[in-house]
Amino acid sequence: GVLDIAPENVLAKGRLQPGRMFLVDTEAGRIVADEELKAAIARRRPYQQWLDESLTRLEDLPEESAPVPSFDDATRLIRQQAFGYTIEDLKFVMAPMALNGQEAVGSMGTDTPLAVLSNKPQLLFNYFKQLFAQVTNPPIDPIREELVMSLKATIGCEENLFEETPAHCRQLELEEPVIDNAALGKIKELQRDKLRAVTIPMLYRVRDGGAGLEKALSVLCWEADVAISNGATLLVLTDRGMDEENAPIPSLLATAAVHHRLIRSGTRTRCGLVIESGEPREVMHFALLVGYGAGAINPYLAIETVKQLVRDGILKAVSEDEAVEHYLKAANKGILKVMTKMGISTLQSYRGAQIFEAIGLNRELIDGYFTGTASRIEGIGLDGIAAESAARHTHAHTVAPELDGELEAGGQYQWRRRGEFHMYNPNSIAKLQHAVRAGSYKLFKQYSEVVNDQSRNMATLRGLLKFRPSKAIPLEEVEPASAIVKRFKTGAMSLGSISREAHENLAIAMNRIGGKSNTGEGGEDPVRYQRDPNGDSRRSAIKQVASGRFGVTSHYLVNSDEIQIKMAQGAKPGEGGQLPGHKIDAYIAKIRYSTPGVGLISPPPHHDIYSIEDLSQLIHDLKNANNQARISVKLVAEVGVGTVAAGVAKAKADVVLISGHDGGTGASPLTSLKHAGIPWELGLAETQQVLVMNDLRSRIRVETDGQLKTGRDIAVAALLGAEEFGFATAALVASGCILMRVCHLNTCPVGIATQDPVLRKKFEGKPEHVVSFMMFLAEELREIMAELGFRTVNEMVGRVDKLEARDAIEHWKARGLDLTEILHKPEATDGVAIHATTTQDHGLEEALDNQLIATCRPALEHGTPIEAEFPIRNVNRT
């Protein structure tokens, strides 16, 4: 222990439990226990009496006098088009919510452009990304820690925080923030002491563009000020009044504008915000509205749409009322899950907390309406938002012959001919597979030309960068491809999420070239630790340790060259992995030490890691388990990831992996796939800058992954600071994946992401295909290195001075982007390295294990009984 105290002098032993406290009373010379401490505070005032007399509960209010009638089909369609609804929204997002009361699940990563790079009109919601906890302040486990979670909150006038009076209780209590039309009707009719509702329209004249939108926001904020000065305590912002001339102000913009205006005028605590809008329909939309100040949200058009799905026979197993109830349940449960990613347990704490980062919005817009939100690359302003709103509004009031009265396809979640652009499309997939099957570098160059061109035109931040002209060197002087591929890894894809055949195929391929394959978090069959008769090895060099610890044993750990601690995953940061029960057969269950047919969900946090110090302990433990293996920590790009990476370096990790938001997955909520994390370009640049500025870069290797597809992608990553590179989706495509995005359904038609024995027989991938892909990447990288004058990869790591922003960016939204923060080169004084030059000192020689093993050697080698006694102190970490 920390203190040596004789047992007879200990009155009581225990630990400080969650939610409990004790007080050391130095004057009385005693410790006041939790119950006594809280009882004294609880008896101070008649709190329960105040609540019974003054608190108004929404469910206790009378029904509204005149319910709002439903829209007819034509009106509903116009509104759906004006708010940007697509067939995909209805089919993939809303239908599962209404049917099961659960948020929809998808698979594979997102390979569509960022909102600011998309040619399609985007909702303002899509310019924001969720923040999440990793390592410090960990995410909450919403299943095991449900006891501390609550969506219940109050809205209305908040009194002085430093006083306690009955007036503090004169608020409206809601069980959850997303409410139906009847509940909104009750709120609108509230006219009682301290609870007075006023409705304010959030519309602007669409033909007036950005100037009209700015004016309408000023009027909206002025009306809010006037309403509060006249005694209103509930402001209902509504866009129901939209028509051909008046478009809705984006609900997020209106909410944030009023929220910050009232903060600046000192009146925010005098009212609650209620949003009545047709725009929000998925979990991210609701989370953003709450995060920017909304106390309650009525998605009236989403509710109408859910009822339409029942009437049209798309939802057959539920009535209209049940479908709406399920939809609202899924929406509210989804908000809870988003809150847990940041370790927030109550809605009251989450409301107005702005736990988001903006990508592609300019500083003027952020400062004016989203004050305090990080936005590092500038982007569009009110003019751009108005242009996108006008495009949707005009489309809604103009009959498009090709749509014939239907919604647009969408194409966010699956490739569609007239939908959103995907970097993995039939053309790029076919070209890559043709190249690796033919073993033709010439065909690979055709594929990379297509992908690089797509990236430059409309898809990624790295596409907006170009290489500075440099003095070229002959290609023969550049290090060989056989040396470069040793830096390549396949992503963490578990045995279970993908088939045994696909998993082993990747391992064989990477072992042939000296690269590394990754087990993912599903363990590995010990049979694979032995070489095959033909000399091939199916052993994965990287063994992952995730929060569920599935398949993690001592045998597993010692058979590794690198052990990766997964703190977050690109496709769903802040959440644990999940494997549906129908993918867990007897073999998968055996490897994971679980039960066949029972679904597995890893907890969002590692329950033994709540700080950098805890992570340091796990790194030390794993290093003691296998002192030959490097220890890697997997993080996901977000604002502030550089600080976390610095902590990881100080915790003595050998490698830190910065994953992009667009990484693949076998199963993930759609909200996470689309709206959590940011591009690796931002996270990698920040990590490199922070590590160099703190002179930590020399002792840790940096890796990145997330939709890396070509040698050019690798070159940009290296120049931004990466030494090692991961490929998951691309490696699967080389193995035969056609991105049907049904991994979570166990119905993969090419035998990759399935455990169905019939479908597994359709797997046609070969190690040679993956080997060809990796060698082609290395060859293309060599060409770029020669062009830039680098002989080795180490020479180019961190040389961000060889990158610059492209001059002539043709995309109308991308013109406002500023990539200065990505291209910033930190000032490195003499002797400060910009890449790894040494290794971490893990202090293993001081471990008590060494004394134990030395003392017990006769027992281990000859079976001689040994008896020994060692003092154990808190410095004996393992």
JSON list of N, CA and C in Angstrom, two decimals, residues 333-380:
[
{"chain": "A", "resi": 333, "resn": "LYS", "atom": "N", "xyz": [-32.74, 8.10, -27.58]},
{"chain": "A", "resi": 333, "resn": "LYS", "atom": "CA", "xyz": [-31.69, 7.15, -27.19]},
{"chain": "A", "resi": 333, "resn": "LYS", "atom": "C", "xyz": [-30.38, 7.47, -27.92]},
{"chain": "A", "resi": 334, "resn": "GLY", "atom": "N", "xyz": [-30.51, 7.90, -29.17]},
{"chain": "A", "resi": 334, "resn": "GLY", "atom": "CA", "xyz": [-29.33, 8.27, -29.95]},
{"chain": "A", "resi": 334, "resn": "GLY", "atom": "C", "xyz": [-28.60, 9.46, -29.36]},
{"chain": "A", "resi": 335, "resn": "ILE", "atom": "N", "xyz": [-29.36, 10.46, -28.89]},
{"chain": "A", "resi": 335, "resn": "ILE", "atom": "CA", "xyz": [-28.75, 11.63, -28.24]},
{"chain": "A", "resi": 335, "resn": "ILE", "atom": "C", "xyz": [-27.96, 11.17, -27.01]},
{"chain": "A", "resi": 336, "resn": "LEU", "atom": "N", "xyz": [-28.55, 10.26, -26.26]},
{"chain": "A", "resi": 336, "resn": "LEU", "atom": "CA", "xyz": [-27.89, 9.73, -25.07]},
{"chain": "A", "resi": 336, "resn": "LEU", "atom": "C", "xyz": [-26.54, 9.11, -25.43]},
{"chain": "A", "resi": 337, "resn": "LYS", "atom": "N", "xyz": [-26.54, 8.36, -26.54]},
{"chain": "A", "resi": 337, "resn": "LYS", "atom": "CA", "xyz": [-25.31, 7.68, -26.95]},
{"chain": "A", "resi": 337, "resn": "LYS", "atom": "C", "xyz": [-24.26, 8.70, -27.40]},
{"chain": "A", "resi": 338, "resn": "VAL", "atom": "N", "xyz": [-24.68, 9.76, -28.09]},
{"chain": "A", "resi": 338, "resn": "VAL", "atom": "CA", "xyz": [-23.73, 10.80, -28.51]},
{"chain": "A", "resi": 338, "resn": "VAL", "atom": "C", "xyz": [-23.14, 11.49, -27.28]},
{"chain": "A", "resi": 339, "resn": "MET", "atom": "N", "xyz": [-23.98, 11.73, -26.27]},
{"chain": "A", "resi": 339, "resn": "MET", "atom": "CA", "xyz": [-23.48, 12.34, -25.04]},
{"chain": "A", "resi": 339, "resn": "MET", "atom": "C", "xyz": [-22.40, 11.47, -24.38]},
{"chain": "A", "resi": 340, "resn": "THR", "atom": "N", "xyz": [-22.64, 10.15, -24.40]},
{"chain": "A", "resi": 340, "resn": "THR", "atom": "CA", "xyz": [-21.70, 9.27, -23.70]},
{"chain": "A", "resi": 340, "resn": "THR", "atom": "C", "xyz": [-20.32, 9.28, -24.35]},
{"chain": "A", "resi": 341, "resn": "LYS", "atom": "N", "xyz": [-20.25, 9.59, -25.65]},
{"chain": "A", "resi": 341, "resn": "LYS", "atom": "CA", "xyz": [-18.94, 9.59, -26.32]},
{"chain": "A", "resi": 341, "resn": "LYS", "atom": "C", "xyz": [-17.99, 10.60, -25.69]},
{"chain": "A", "resi": 342, "resn": "MET", "atom": "N", "xyz": [-18.56, 11.64, -25.08]},
{"chain": "A", "resi": 342, "resn": "MET", "atom": "CA", "xyz": [-17.72, 12.67, -24.46]},
{"chain": "A", "resi": 342, "resn": "MET", "atom": "C", "xyz": [-17.71, 12.53, -22.95]},
{"chain": "A", "resi": 343, "resn": "GLY", "atom": "N", "xyz": [-18.31, 11.45, -22.45]},
{"chain": "A", "resi": 343, "resn": "GLY", "atom": "CA", "xyz": [-18.30, 11.24, -21.00]},
{"chain": "A", "resi": 343, "resn": "GLY", "atom": "C", "xyz": [-19.29, 12.12, -20.26]},
{"chain": "A", "resi": 344, "resn": "ILE", "atom": "N", "xyz": [-20.36, 12.56, -20.95]},
{"chain": "A", "resi": 344, "resn": "ILE", "atom": "CA", "xyz": [-21.39, 13.41, -20.31]},
{"chain": "A", "resi": 344, "resn": "ILE", "atom": "C", "xyz": [-22.60, 12.54, -20.00]},
{"chain": "A", "resi": 345, "resn": "SER", "atom": "N", "xyz": [-23.11, 12.63, -18.78]},
{"chain": "A", "resi": 345, "resn": "SER", "atom": "CA", "xyz": [-24.16, 11.70, -18.35]},
{"chain": "A", "resi": 345, "resn": "SER", "atom": "C", "xyz": [-25.56, 12.30, -18.32]},
{"chain": "A", "resi": 346, "resn": "THR", "atom": "N", "xyz": [-25.69, 13.62, -18.29]},
{"chain": "A", "resi": 346, "resn": "THR", "atom": "CA", "xyz": [-27.04, 14.20, -18.23]},
{"chain": "A", "resi": 346, "resn": "THR", "atom": "C", "xyz": [-27.26, 15.22, -19.34]},
{"chain": "A", "resi": 347, "resn": "LEU", "atom": "N", "xyz": [-28.48, 15.27, -19.82]},
{"chain": "A", "resi": 347, "resn": "LEU", "atom": "CA", "xyz": [-28.82, 16.20, -20.89]},
{"chain": "A", "resi": 347, "resn": "LEU", "atom": "C", "xyz": [-28.61, 17.65, -20.44]},
{"chain": "A", "resi": 348, "resn": "GLN", "atom": "N", "xyz": [-28.91, 17.91, -19.17]},
{"chain": "A", "resi": 348, "resn": "GLN", "atom": "CA", "xyz": [-28.75, 19.26, -18.63]},
{"chain": "A", "resi": 348, "resn": "GLN", "atom": "C", "xyz": [-27.30, 19.74, -18.80]},
{"chain": "A", "resi": 349, "resn": "SER", "atom": "N", "xyz": [-26.35, 18.82, -18.69]},
{"chain": "A", "resi": 349, "resn": "SER", "atom": "CA", "xyz": [-24.93, 19.18, -18.86]},
{"chain": "A", "resi": 349, "resn": "SER", "atom": "C", "xyz": [-24.57, 19.32, -20.33]},
{"chain": "A", "resi": 350, "resn": "TYR", "atom": "N", "xyz": [-25.23, 18.55, -21.19]},
{"chain": "A", "resi": 350, "resn": "TYR", "atom": "CA", "xyz": [-24.90, 18.53, -22.62]},
{"chain": "A", "resi": 350, "resn": "TYR", "atom": "C", "xyz": [-25.48, 19.75, -23.35]},
{"chain": "A", "resi": 351, "resn": "ARG", "atom": "N", "xyz": [-26.63, 20.22, -22.87]},
{"chain": "A", "resi": 351, "resn": "ARG", "atom": "CA", "xyz": [-27.32, 21.32, -23.55]},
{"chain": "A", "resi": 351, "resn": "ARG", "atom": "C", "xyz": [-26.47, 22.59, -23.54]},
{"chain": "A", "resi": 352, "resn": "GLY", "atom": "N", "xyz": [-26.21, 23.11, -24.74]},
{"chain": "A", "resi": 352, "resn": "GLY", "atom": "CA", "xyz": [-25.42, 24.32, -24.88]},
{"chain": "A", "resi": 352, "resn": "GLY", "atom": "C", "xyz": [-23.93, 24.11, -24.73]},
{"chain": "A", "resi": 353, "resn": "ALA", "atom": "N", "xyz": [-23.48, 22.85, -24.60]},
{"chain": "A", "resi": 353, "resn": "ALA", "atom": "CA", "xyz": [-22.06, 22.59, -24.36]},
{"chain": "A", "resi": 353, "resn": "ALA", "atom": "C", "xyz": [-21.22, 22.65, -25.62]},
{"chain": "A", "resi": 354, "resn": "GLN", "atom": "N", "xyz": [-21.85, 22.59, -26.81]},
{"chain": "A", "resi": 354, "resn": "GLN", "atom": "CA", "xyz": [-21.15, 22.74, -28.10]},
{"chain": "A", "resi": 354, "resn": "GLN", "atom": "C", "xyz": [-20.00, 21.75, -28.25]},
{"chain": "A", "resi": 355, "resn": "ILE", "atom": "N", "xyz": [-20.27, 20.48, -28.03]},
{"chain": "A", "resi": 355, "resn": "ILE", "atom": "CA", "xyz": [-19.21, 19.46, -28.11]},
{"chain": "A", "resi": 355, "resn": "ILE", "atom": "C", "xyz": [-19.05, 19.03, -29.58]},
{"chain": "A", "resi": 356, "resn": "PHE", "atom": "N", "xyz": [-18.69, 19.98, -30.41]},
{"chain": "A", "resi": 356, "resn": "PHE", "atom": "CA", "xyz": [-18.57, 19.73, -31.84]},
{"chain": "A", "resi": 356, "resn": "PHE", "atom": "C", "xyz": [-17.42, 20.54, -32.42]},
{"chain": "A", "resi": 357, "resn": "GLU", "atom": "N", "xyz": [-16.97, 20.10, -33.58]},
{"chain": "A", "resi": 357, "resn": "GLU", "atom": "CA", "xyz": [-15.98, 20.84, -34.35]},
{"chain": "A", "resi": 357, "resn": "GLU", "atom": "C", "xyz": [-16.56, 21.10, -35.72]},
{"chain": "A", "resi": 358, "resn": "ALA", "atom": "N", "xyz": [-16.36, 22.31, -36.26]},
{"chain": "A", "resi": 358, "resn": "ALA", "atom": "CA", "xyz": [-16.86, 22.64, -37.59]},
{"chain": "A", "resi": 358, "resn": "ALA", "atom": "C", "xyz": [-15.76, 22.39, -38.62]},
{"chain": "A", "resi": 359, "resn": "ILE", "atom": "N", "xyz": [-16.17, 21.86, -39.76]},
{"chain": "A", "resi": 359, "resn": "ILE", "atom": "CA", "xyz": [-15.23, 21.65, -40.88]},
{"chain": "A", "resi": 359, "resn": "ILE", "atom": "C", "xyz": [-15.82, 22.35, -42.10]},
{"chain": "A", "resi": 360, "resn": "GLY", "atom": "N", "xyz": [-15.21, 23.48, -42.50]},
{"chain": "A", "resi": 360, "resn": "GLY", "atom": "CA", "xyz": [-15.66, 24.16, -43.70]},
{"chain": "A", "resi": 360, "resn": "GLY", "atom": "C", "xyz": [-16.56, 25.36, -43.50]},
{"chain": "A", "resi": 361, "resn": "LEU", "atom": "N", "xyz": [-16.53, 25.94, -42.30]},
{"chain": "A", "resi": 361, "resn": "LEU", "atom": "CA", "xyz": [-17.29, 27.17, -42.04]},
{"chain": "A", "resi": 361, "resn": "LEU", "atom": "C", "xyz": [-16.31, 28.28, -41.67]},
{"chain": "A", "resi": 362, "resn": "ASN", "atom": "N", "xyz": [-16.54, 29.49, -42.20]},
{"chain": "A", "resi": 362, "resn": "ASN", "atom": "CA", "xyz": [-15.54, 30.54, -42.00]},
{"chain": "A", "resi": 362, "resn": "ASN", "atom": "C", "xyz": [-15.61, 31.18, -40.62]},
{"chain": "A", "resi": 363, "resn": "ARG", "atom": "N", "xyz": [-14.55, 31.87, -40.27]},
{"chain": "A", "resi": 363, "resn": "ARG", "atom": "CA", "xyz": [-14.40, 32.42, -38.93]},
{"chain": "A", "resi": 363, "resn": "ARG", "atom": "C", "xyz": [-15.49, 33.43, -38.60]},
{"chain": "A", "resi": 364, "resn": "GLU", "atom": "N", "xyz": [-15.88, 34.24, -39.57]},
{"chain": "A", "resi": 364, "resn": "GLU", "atom": "CA", "xyz": [-16.92, 35.26, -39.34]},
{"chain": "A", "resi": 364, "resn": "GLU", "atom": "C", "xyz": [-18.23, 34.60, -38.92]},
{"chain": "A", "resi": 365, "resn": "LEU", "atom": "N", "xyz": [-18.60, 33.53, -39.62]},
{"chain": "A", "resi": 365, "resn": "LEU", "atom": "CA", "xyz": [-19.84, 32.81, -39.29]},
{"chain": "A", "resi": 365, "resn": "LEU", "atom": "C", "xyz": [-19.73, 32.18, -37.90]},
{"chain": "A", "resi": 366, "resn": "ILE", "atom": "N", "xyz": [-18.60, 31.55, -37.62]},
{"chain": "A", "resi": 366, "resn": "ILE", "atom": "CA", "xyz": [-18.40, 30.89, -36.32]},
{"chain": "A", "resi": 366, "resn": "ILE", "atom": "C", "xyz": [-18.45, 31.91, -35.19]},
{"chain": "A", "resi": 367, "resn": "ASP", "atom": "N", "xyz": [-17.73, 33.01, -35.34]},
{"chain": "A", "resi": 367, "resn": "ASP", "atom": "CA", "xyz": [-17.71, 34.02, -34.28]},
{"chain": "A", "resi": 367, "resn": "ASP", "atom": "C", "xyz": [-19.07, 34.65, -34.05]},
{"chain": "A", "resi": 368, "resn": "GLY", "atom": "N", "xyz": [-19.83, 34.80, -35.13]},
{"chain": "A", "resi": 368, "resn": "GLY", "atom": "CA", "xyz": [-21.14, 35.45, -35.01]},
{"chain": "A", "resi": 368, "resn": "GLY", "atom": "C", "xyz": [-22.22, 34.55, -34.44]},
{"chain": "A", "resi": 369, "resn": "TYR", "atom": "N", "xyz": [-22.21, 33.28, -34.82]},
{"chain": "A", "resi": 369, "resn": "TYR", "atom": "CA", "xyz": [-23.36, 32.42, -34.47]},
{"chain": "A", "resi": 369, "resn": "TYR", "atom": "C", "xyz": [-22.99, 31.14, -33.73]},
{"chain": "A", "resi": 370, "resn": "PHE", "atom": "N", "xyz": [-21.74, 30.69, -33.80]},
{"chain": "A", "resi": 370, "resn": "PHE", "atom": "CA", "xyz": [-21.33, 29.45, -33.14]},
{"chain": "A", "resi": 370, "resn": "PHE", "atom": "C", "xyz": [-20.09, 29.71, -32.27]},
{"chain": "A", "resi": 371, "resn": "THR", "atom": "N", "xyz": [-20.12, 30.82, -31.55]},
{"chain": "A", "resi": 371, "resn": "THR", "atom": "CA", "xyz": [-18.98, 31.30, -30.79]},
{"chain": "A", "resi": 371, "resn": "THR", "atom": "C", "xyz": [-18.35, 30.20, -29.94]},
{"chain": "A", "resi": 372, "resn": "GLY", "atom": "N", "xyz": [-17.03, 30.08, -30.07]},
{"chain": "A", "resi": 372, "resn": "GLY", "atom": "CA", "xyz": [-16.31, 29.10, -29.25]},
{"chain": "A", "resi": 372, "resn": "GLY", "atom": "C", "xyz": [-16.12, 27.75, -29.90]},
{"chain": "A", "resi": 373, "resn": "THR", "atom": "N", "xyz": [-16.72, 27.55, -31.08]},
{"chain": "A", "resi": 373, "resn": "THR", "atom": "CA", "xyz": [-16.57, 26.27, -31.78]},
{"chain": "A", "resi": 373, "resn": "THR", "atom": "C", "xyz": [-15.27, 26.29, -32.60]},
{"chain": "A", "resi": 374, "resn": "ALA", "atom": "N", "xyz": [-14.54, 25.19, -32.56]},
{"chain": "A", "resi": 374, "resn": "ALA", "atom": "CA", "xyz": [-13.30, 25.09, -33.35]},
{"chain": "A", "resi": 374, "resn": "ALA", "atom": "C", "xyz": [-13.65, 24.96, -34.83]},
{"chain": "A", "resi": 375, "resn": "SER", "atom": "N", "xyz": [-12.98, 25.74, -35.67]},
{"chain": "A", "resi": 375, "resn": "SER", "atom": "CA", "xyz": [-13.13, 25.63, -37.13]},
{"chain": "A", "resi": 375, "resn": "SER", "atom": "C", "xyz": [-11.79, 26.05, -37.73]},
{"chain": "A", "resi": 376, "resn": "ARG", "atom": "N", "xyz": [-11.01, 25.06, -38.15]},
{"chain": "A", "resi": 376, "resn": "ARG", "atom": "CA", "xyz": [-9.59, 25.33, -38.42]},
{"chain": "A", "resi": 376, "resn": "ARG", "atom": "C", "xyz": [-9.24, 25.59, -39.87]},
{"chain": "A", "resi": 377, "resn": "ILE", "atom": "N", "xyz": [-10.14, 25.33, -40.80]},
{"chain": "A", "resi": 377, "resn": "ILE", "atom": "CA", "xyz": [-9.76, 25.51, -42.20]},
{"chain": "A", "resi": 377, "resn": "ILE", "atom": "C", "xyz": [-10.66, 26.51, -42.94]},
{"chain": "A", "resi": 378, "resn": "GLU", "atom": "N", "xyz": [-11.36, 27.37, -42.15]},
{"chain": "A", "resi": 378, "resn": "GLU", "atom": "CA", "xyz": [-12.25, 28.35, -42.76]},
{"chain": "A", "resi": 378, "resn": "GLU", "atom": "C", "xyz": [-13.32, 27.66, -43.63]},
{"chain": "A", "resi": 379, "resn": "GLY", "atom": "N", "xyz": [-13.81, 28.33, -44.67]},
{"chain": "A", "resi": 379, "resn": "GLY", "atom": "CA", "xyz": [-14.85, 27.73, -45.51]},
{"chain": "A", "resi": 379, "resn": "GLY", "atom": "C", "xyz": [-15.92, 28.73, -45.89]},
{"chain": "A", "resi": 380, "resn": "ILE", "atom": "N", "xyz": [-17.18, 28.26, -45.96]},
{"chain": "A", "resi": 380, "resn": "ILE", "atom": "CA", "xyz": [-18.27, 29.10, -46.43]},
{"chain": "A", "resi": 380, "resn": "ILE", "atom": "C", "xyz": [-18.85, 29.94, -45.29]}
]
